[in-house]
PDB file of C-alpha atoms in Angstrom:
ATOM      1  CA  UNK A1175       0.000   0.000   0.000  1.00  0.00           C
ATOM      2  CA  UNK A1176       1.953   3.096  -1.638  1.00  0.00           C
ATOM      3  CA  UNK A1177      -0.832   5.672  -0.376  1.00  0.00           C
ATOM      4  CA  UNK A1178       0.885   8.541   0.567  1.00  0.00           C
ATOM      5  CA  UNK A1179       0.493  11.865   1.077  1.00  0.00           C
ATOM      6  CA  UNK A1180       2.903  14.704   0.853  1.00  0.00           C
ATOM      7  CA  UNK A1181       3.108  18.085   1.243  1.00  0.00           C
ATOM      8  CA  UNK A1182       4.934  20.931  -0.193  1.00  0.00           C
ATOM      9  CA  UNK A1183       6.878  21.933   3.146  1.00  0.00           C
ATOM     10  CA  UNK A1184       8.819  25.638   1.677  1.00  0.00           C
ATOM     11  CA  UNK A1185       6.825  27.887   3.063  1.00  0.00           C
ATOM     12  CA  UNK A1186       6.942  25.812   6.534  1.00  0.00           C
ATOM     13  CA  UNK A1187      10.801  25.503   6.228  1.00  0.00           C
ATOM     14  CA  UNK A1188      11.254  29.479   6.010  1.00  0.00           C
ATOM     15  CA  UNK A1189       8.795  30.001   8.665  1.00  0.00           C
ATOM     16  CA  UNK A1190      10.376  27.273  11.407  1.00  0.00           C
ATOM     17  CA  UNK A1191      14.183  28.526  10.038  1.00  0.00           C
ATOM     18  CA  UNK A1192      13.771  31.579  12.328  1.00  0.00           C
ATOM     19  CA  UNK A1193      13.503  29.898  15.005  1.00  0.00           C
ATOM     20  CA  UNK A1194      17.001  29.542  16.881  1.00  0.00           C
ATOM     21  CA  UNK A1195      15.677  26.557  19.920  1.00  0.00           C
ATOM     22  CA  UNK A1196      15.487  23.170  17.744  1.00  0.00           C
ATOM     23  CA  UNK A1197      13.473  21.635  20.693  1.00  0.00           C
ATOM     24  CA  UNK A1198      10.683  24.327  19.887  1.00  0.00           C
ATOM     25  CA  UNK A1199      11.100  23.904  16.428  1.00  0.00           C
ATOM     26  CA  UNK A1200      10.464  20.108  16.973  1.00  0.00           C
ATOM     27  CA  UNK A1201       7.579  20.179  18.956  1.00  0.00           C
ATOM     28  CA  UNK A1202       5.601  22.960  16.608  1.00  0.00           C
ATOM     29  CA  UNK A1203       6.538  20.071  13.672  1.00  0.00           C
ATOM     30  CA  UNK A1204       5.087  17.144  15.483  1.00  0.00           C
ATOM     31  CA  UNK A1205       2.286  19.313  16.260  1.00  0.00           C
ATOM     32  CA  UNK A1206       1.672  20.260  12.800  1.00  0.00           C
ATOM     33  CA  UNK A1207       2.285  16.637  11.768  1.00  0.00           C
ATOM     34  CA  UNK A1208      -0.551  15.289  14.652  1.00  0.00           C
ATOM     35  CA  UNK A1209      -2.944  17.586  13.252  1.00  0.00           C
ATOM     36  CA  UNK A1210      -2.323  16.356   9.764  1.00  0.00           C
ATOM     37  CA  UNK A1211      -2.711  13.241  10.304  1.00  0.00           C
ATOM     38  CA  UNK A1212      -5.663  13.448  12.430  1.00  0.00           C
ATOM     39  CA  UNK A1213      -7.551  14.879   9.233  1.00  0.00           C
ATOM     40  CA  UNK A1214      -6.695  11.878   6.832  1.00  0.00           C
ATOM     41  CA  UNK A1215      -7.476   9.702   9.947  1.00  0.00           C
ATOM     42  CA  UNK A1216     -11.014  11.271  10.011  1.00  0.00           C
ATOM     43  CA  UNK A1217     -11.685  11.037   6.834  1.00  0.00           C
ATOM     44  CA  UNK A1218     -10.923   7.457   6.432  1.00  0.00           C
ATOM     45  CA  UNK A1219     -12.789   6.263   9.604  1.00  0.00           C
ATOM     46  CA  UNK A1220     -15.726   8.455   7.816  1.00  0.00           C
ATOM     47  CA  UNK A1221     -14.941   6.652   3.877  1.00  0.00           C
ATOM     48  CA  UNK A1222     -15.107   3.288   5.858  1.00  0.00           C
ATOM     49  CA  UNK A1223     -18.215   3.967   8.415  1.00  0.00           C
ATOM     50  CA  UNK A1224     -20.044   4.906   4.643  1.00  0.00           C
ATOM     51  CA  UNK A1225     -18.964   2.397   2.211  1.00  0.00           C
ATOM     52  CA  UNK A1226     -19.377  -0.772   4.672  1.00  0.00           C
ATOM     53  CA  UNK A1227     -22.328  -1.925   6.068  1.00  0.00           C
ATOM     54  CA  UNK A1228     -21.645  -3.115   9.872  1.00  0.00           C
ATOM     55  CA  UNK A1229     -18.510  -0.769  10.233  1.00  0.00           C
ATOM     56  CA  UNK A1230     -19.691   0.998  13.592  1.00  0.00           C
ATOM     57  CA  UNK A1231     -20.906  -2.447  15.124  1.00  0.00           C
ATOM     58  CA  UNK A1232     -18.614  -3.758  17.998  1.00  0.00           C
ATOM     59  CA  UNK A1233     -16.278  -6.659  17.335  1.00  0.00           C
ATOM     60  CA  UNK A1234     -16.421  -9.417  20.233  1.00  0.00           C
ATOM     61  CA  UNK A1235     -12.878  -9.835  19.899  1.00  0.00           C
ATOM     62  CA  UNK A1236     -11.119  -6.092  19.616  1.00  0.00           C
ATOM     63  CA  UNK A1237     -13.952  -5.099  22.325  1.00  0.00           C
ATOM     64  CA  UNK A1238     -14.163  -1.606  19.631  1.00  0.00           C
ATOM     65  CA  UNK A1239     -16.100  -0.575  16.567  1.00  0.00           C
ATOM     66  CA  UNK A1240     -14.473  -2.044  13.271  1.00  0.00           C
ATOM     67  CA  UNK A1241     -13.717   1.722  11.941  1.00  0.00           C
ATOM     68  CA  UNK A1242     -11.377   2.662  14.691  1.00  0.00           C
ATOM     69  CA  UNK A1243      -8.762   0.356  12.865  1.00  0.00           C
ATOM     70  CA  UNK A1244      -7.515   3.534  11.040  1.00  0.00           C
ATOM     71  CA  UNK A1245      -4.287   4.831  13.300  1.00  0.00           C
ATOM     72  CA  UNK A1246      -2.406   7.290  13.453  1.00  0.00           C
ATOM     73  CA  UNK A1247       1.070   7.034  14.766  1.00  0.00           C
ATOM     74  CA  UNK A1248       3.891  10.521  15.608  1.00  0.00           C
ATOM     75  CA  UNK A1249       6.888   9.743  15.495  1.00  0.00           C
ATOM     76  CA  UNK A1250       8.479  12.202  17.635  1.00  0.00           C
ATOM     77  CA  UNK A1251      12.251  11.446  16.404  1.00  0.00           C
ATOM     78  CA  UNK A1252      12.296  11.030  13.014  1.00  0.00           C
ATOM     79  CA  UNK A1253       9.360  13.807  12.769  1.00  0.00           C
ATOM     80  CA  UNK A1254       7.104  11.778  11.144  1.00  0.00           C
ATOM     81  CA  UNK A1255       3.307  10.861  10.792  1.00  0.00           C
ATOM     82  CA  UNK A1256       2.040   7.325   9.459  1.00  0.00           C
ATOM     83  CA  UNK A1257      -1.882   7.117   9.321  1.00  0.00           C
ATOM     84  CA  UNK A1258      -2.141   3.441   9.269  1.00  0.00           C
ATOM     85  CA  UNK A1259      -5.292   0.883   8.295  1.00  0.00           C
ATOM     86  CA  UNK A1260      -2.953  -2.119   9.651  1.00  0.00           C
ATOM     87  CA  UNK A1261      -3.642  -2.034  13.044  1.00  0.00           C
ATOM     88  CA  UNK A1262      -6.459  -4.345  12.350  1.00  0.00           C
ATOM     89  CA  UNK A1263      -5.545  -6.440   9.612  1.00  0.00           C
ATOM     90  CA  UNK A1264      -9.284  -6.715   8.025  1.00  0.00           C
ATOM     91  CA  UNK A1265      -9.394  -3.280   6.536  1.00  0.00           C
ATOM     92  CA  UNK A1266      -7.124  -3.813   4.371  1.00  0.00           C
ATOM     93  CA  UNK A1267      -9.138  -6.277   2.397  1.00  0.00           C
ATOM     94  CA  UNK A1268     -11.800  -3.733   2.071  1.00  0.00           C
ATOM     95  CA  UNK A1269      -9.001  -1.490   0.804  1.00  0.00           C
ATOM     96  CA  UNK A1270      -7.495  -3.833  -1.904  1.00  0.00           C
ATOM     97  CA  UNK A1271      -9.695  -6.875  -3.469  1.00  0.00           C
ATOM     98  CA  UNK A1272      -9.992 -10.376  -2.568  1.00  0.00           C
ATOM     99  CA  UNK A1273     -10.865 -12.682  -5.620  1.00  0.00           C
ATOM    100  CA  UNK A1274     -12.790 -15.835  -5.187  1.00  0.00           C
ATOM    101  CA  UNK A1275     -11.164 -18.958  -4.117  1.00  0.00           C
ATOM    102  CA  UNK A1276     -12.090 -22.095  -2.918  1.00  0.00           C
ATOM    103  CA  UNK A1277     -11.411 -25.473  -1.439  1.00  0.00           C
ATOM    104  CA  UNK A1278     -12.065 -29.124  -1.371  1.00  0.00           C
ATOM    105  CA  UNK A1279     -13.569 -30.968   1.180  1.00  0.00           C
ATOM    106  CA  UNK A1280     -15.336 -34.233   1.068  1.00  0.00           C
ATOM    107  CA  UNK A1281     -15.302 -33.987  -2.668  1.00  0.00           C
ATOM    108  CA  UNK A1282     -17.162 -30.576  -2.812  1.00  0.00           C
ATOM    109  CA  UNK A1283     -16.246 -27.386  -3.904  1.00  0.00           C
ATOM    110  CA  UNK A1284     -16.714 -24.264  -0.730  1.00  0.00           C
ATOM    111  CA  UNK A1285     -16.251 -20.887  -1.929  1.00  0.00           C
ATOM    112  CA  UNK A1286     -15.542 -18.264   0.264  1.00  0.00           C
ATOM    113  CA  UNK A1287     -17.022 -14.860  -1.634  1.00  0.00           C
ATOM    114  CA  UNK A1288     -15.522 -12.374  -3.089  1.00  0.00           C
ATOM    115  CA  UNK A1289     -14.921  -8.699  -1.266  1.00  0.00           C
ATOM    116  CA  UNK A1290     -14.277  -5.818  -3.947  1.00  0.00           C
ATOM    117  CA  UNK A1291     -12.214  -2.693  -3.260  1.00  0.00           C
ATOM    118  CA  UNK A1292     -13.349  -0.002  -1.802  1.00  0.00           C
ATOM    119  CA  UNK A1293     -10.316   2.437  -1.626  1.00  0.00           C
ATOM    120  CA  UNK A1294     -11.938   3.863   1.254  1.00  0.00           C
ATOM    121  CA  UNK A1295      -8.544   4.823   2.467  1.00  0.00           C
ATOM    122  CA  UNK A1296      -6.862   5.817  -0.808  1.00  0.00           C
ATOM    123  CA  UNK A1297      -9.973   7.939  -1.333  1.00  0.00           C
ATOM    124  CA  UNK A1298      -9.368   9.496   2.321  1.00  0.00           C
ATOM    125  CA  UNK A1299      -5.915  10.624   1.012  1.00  0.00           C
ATOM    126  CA  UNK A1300      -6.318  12.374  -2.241  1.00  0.00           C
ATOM    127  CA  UNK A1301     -10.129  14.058  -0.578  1.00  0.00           C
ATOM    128  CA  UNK A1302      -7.988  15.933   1.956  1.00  0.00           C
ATOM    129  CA  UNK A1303      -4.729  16.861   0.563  1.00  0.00           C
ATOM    130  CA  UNK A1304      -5.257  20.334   0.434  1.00  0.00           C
ATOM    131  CA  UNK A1305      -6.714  20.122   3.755  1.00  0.00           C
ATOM    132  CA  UNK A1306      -3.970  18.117   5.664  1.00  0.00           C
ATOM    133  CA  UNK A1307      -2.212  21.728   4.338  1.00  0.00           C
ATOM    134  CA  UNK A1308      -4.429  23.798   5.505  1.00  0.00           C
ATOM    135  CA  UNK A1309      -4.276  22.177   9.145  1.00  0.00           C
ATOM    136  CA  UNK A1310      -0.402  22.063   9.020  1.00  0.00           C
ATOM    137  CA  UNK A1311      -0.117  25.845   8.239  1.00  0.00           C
ATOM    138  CA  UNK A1312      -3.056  26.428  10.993  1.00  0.00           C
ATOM    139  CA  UNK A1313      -1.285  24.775  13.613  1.00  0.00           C
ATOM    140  CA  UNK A1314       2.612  26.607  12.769  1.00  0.00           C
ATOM    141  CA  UNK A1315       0.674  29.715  13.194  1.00  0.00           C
ATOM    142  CA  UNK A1316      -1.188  29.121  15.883  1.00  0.00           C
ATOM    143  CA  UNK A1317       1.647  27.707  17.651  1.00  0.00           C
ATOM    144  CA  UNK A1318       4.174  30.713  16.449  1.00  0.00           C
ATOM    145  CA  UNK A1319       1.287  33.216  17.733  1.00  0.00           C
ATOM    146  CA  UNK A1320       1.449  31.506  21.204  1.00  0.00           C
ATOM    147  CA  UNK A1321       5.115  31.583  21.033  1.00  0.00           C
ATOM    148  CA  UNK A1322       5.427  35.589  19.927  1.00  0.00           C
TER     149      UNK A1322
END
């Protein structure tokens, strides 16, 4: 899964470059970054909640509605954001296809079904692009404001 989103970071550079403490500097990124990703998280839990049918119901063994598979992780560190569907490892056969297959037993032919894509998450991404840099610029400036 090659989803990703990126965004054009100049305008963020030459804001955050004149700022002198890197620890500040870091913690307005990973700010910026958590709000980000919190929009594309959104979004997806919203794609998946309206494009399959049972996707608020509780699971008996996650003890947690099926749409709250869709993660997102900050990495303080490397100063990155992952918004991830693999934290439950279902979604992502809504998100990619399964053909049918079957199997043999007793001498008769079970198939299992077939699931098609729904690109829920892939759709989540390219929606709110624009928006994810929207957020990121919202939260530098807000952050700067409280700073100045």
């Amino acid at each position: 899964m090659n989803n990703i989103a990126q965004v054009d970071s100049t305008q963020v550079d030459k804001l955050l470059s004149t700022l002198d403490n890197e620890a500040l500097r870091a913690t307005i990124i990973n700010a910026a970054l958590k709000g980000g990703a919190e929009v594309i998280q959104q979004k997806a839990q919203q794609n998946f909640r309206s494009s399959i049918k049972g996707a608020s119901n509780y699971s008996k063994f996650i003890r947690k509605p099926f749409y709250q598979g869709v993660k997102k992780i900050v990495d303080k560190g490397l100063m990155t954001a992952i918004v991830s569907i693999m934290s439950d490892f279902r979604m992502k056969f809504f998100e990619k296809q399964i053909q049918e297959r079957s199997y043999k037993k007793n001498n008769k032919i079970h198939r299992t079904g077939v699931v098609s894509a729904k690109h829920f998450f892939k759709n989540a991404i390219m929606q709110t692009q624009t928006q994810v840099e929207e957020t990121i610029k919202k939260v530098i400036d807000n952050k700067l404001s409280q700073i100045k």
